[in-house]
C-alpha positions as CSV (number, residue, x, y, z in Angstrom):
1,X,-25.6,10.9,-3.6
2,X,-21.8,11.8,-3.3
3,X,-20.9,14.0,-0.5
4,X,-17.8,15.0,1.3
5,X,-15.1,15.4,2.3
6,X,-15.8,16.1,5.9
7,X,-13.2,18.3,7.6
8,X,-13.1,20.0,10.9
9,X,-10.8,22.7,11.8
10,X,-8.3,21.6,14.7
11,X,-9.6,24.2,17.2
12,X,-13.3,22.8,16.7
13,X,-12.4,19.1,16.8
14,X,-13.7,16.6,19.4
15,X,-16.9,18.4,19.9
16,X,-19.0,16.0,17.8
17,X,-19.7,18.2,14.7
18,X,-18.4,15.8,12.0
19,X,-20.4,12.9,13.5
20,X,-23.5,15.0,14.0
21,X,-23.3,16.3,10.4
22,X,-22.6,13.0,8.9
23,X,-25.4,11.3,10.8
24,X,-28.0,13.9,10.0
25,X,-27.0,13.9,6.3
26,X,-27.0,10.1,6.3
27,X,-30.5,9.9,8.0
28,X,-31.9,12.4,5.5
29,X,-30.6,10.7,2.5
30,X,-31.6,7.2,3.8
31,X,-35.2,8.6,4.5
32,X,-35.3,9.8,0.9
33,X,-34.6,6.3,-0.4
34,X,-30.8,6.5,-1.0
35,X,-28.6,3.5,-0.5
36,X,-25.5,4.8,1.4
37,X,-21.8,3.8,1.2
38,X,-19.0,5.8,2.9
39,X,-15.5,6.0,1.8
40,X,-12.9,6.8,4.4
41,X,-9.1,6.6,4.9
42,X,-8.4,3.2,6.4
43,X,-5.4,4.7,8.2
44,X,-7.4,7.5,10.1
45,X,-8.8,5.9,13.3
46,X,-10.4,9.2,14.3
47,X,-12.8,9.4,11.4
48,X,-13.3,5.6,11.4
49,X,-14.3,5.7,15.1
50,X,-16.9,8.6,14.3
51,X,-18.4,6.6,11.5
52,X,-18.6,3.5,13.5
53,X,-20.2,5.3,16.3
54,X,-23.0,6.6,14.1
55,X,-23.7,3.2,12.7
56,X,-21.5,2.5,9.8
57,X,-19.8,-0.9,9.7
58,X,-16.6,-1.8,7.6
59,X,-17.7,-3.6,4.3
60,X,-14.4,-3.9,2.5
61,X,-11.1,-2.0,1.8
62,X,-10.3,-0.7,-1.6
63,X,-7.1,0.9,-3.1
64,X,-7.4,4.1,-5.1
65,X,-5.2,4.8,-8.0
66,X,-5.0,8.2,-9.7
67,X,-3.6,8.9,-13.1
68,X,-2.6,12.2,-14.7
69,X,-1.5,12.7,-18.3
70,X,2.1,14.1,-18.7
71,X,1.8,17.2,-21.0
């Protein structure tokens, strides 16, 4: 079940909203039988810390490449 991205406005950060939302959604999906995998920016220690705090563990790093056709 694709979800995201998660974004918190700067004035609302460091209040636990992103972690609470992601944890709640993850629990609901897992309870429904979903297998979960979270993709995040490896260069963002804040979001990575949130995800680790709610129980996610690093599995691997991937590189994403996007192509667009020139018209």
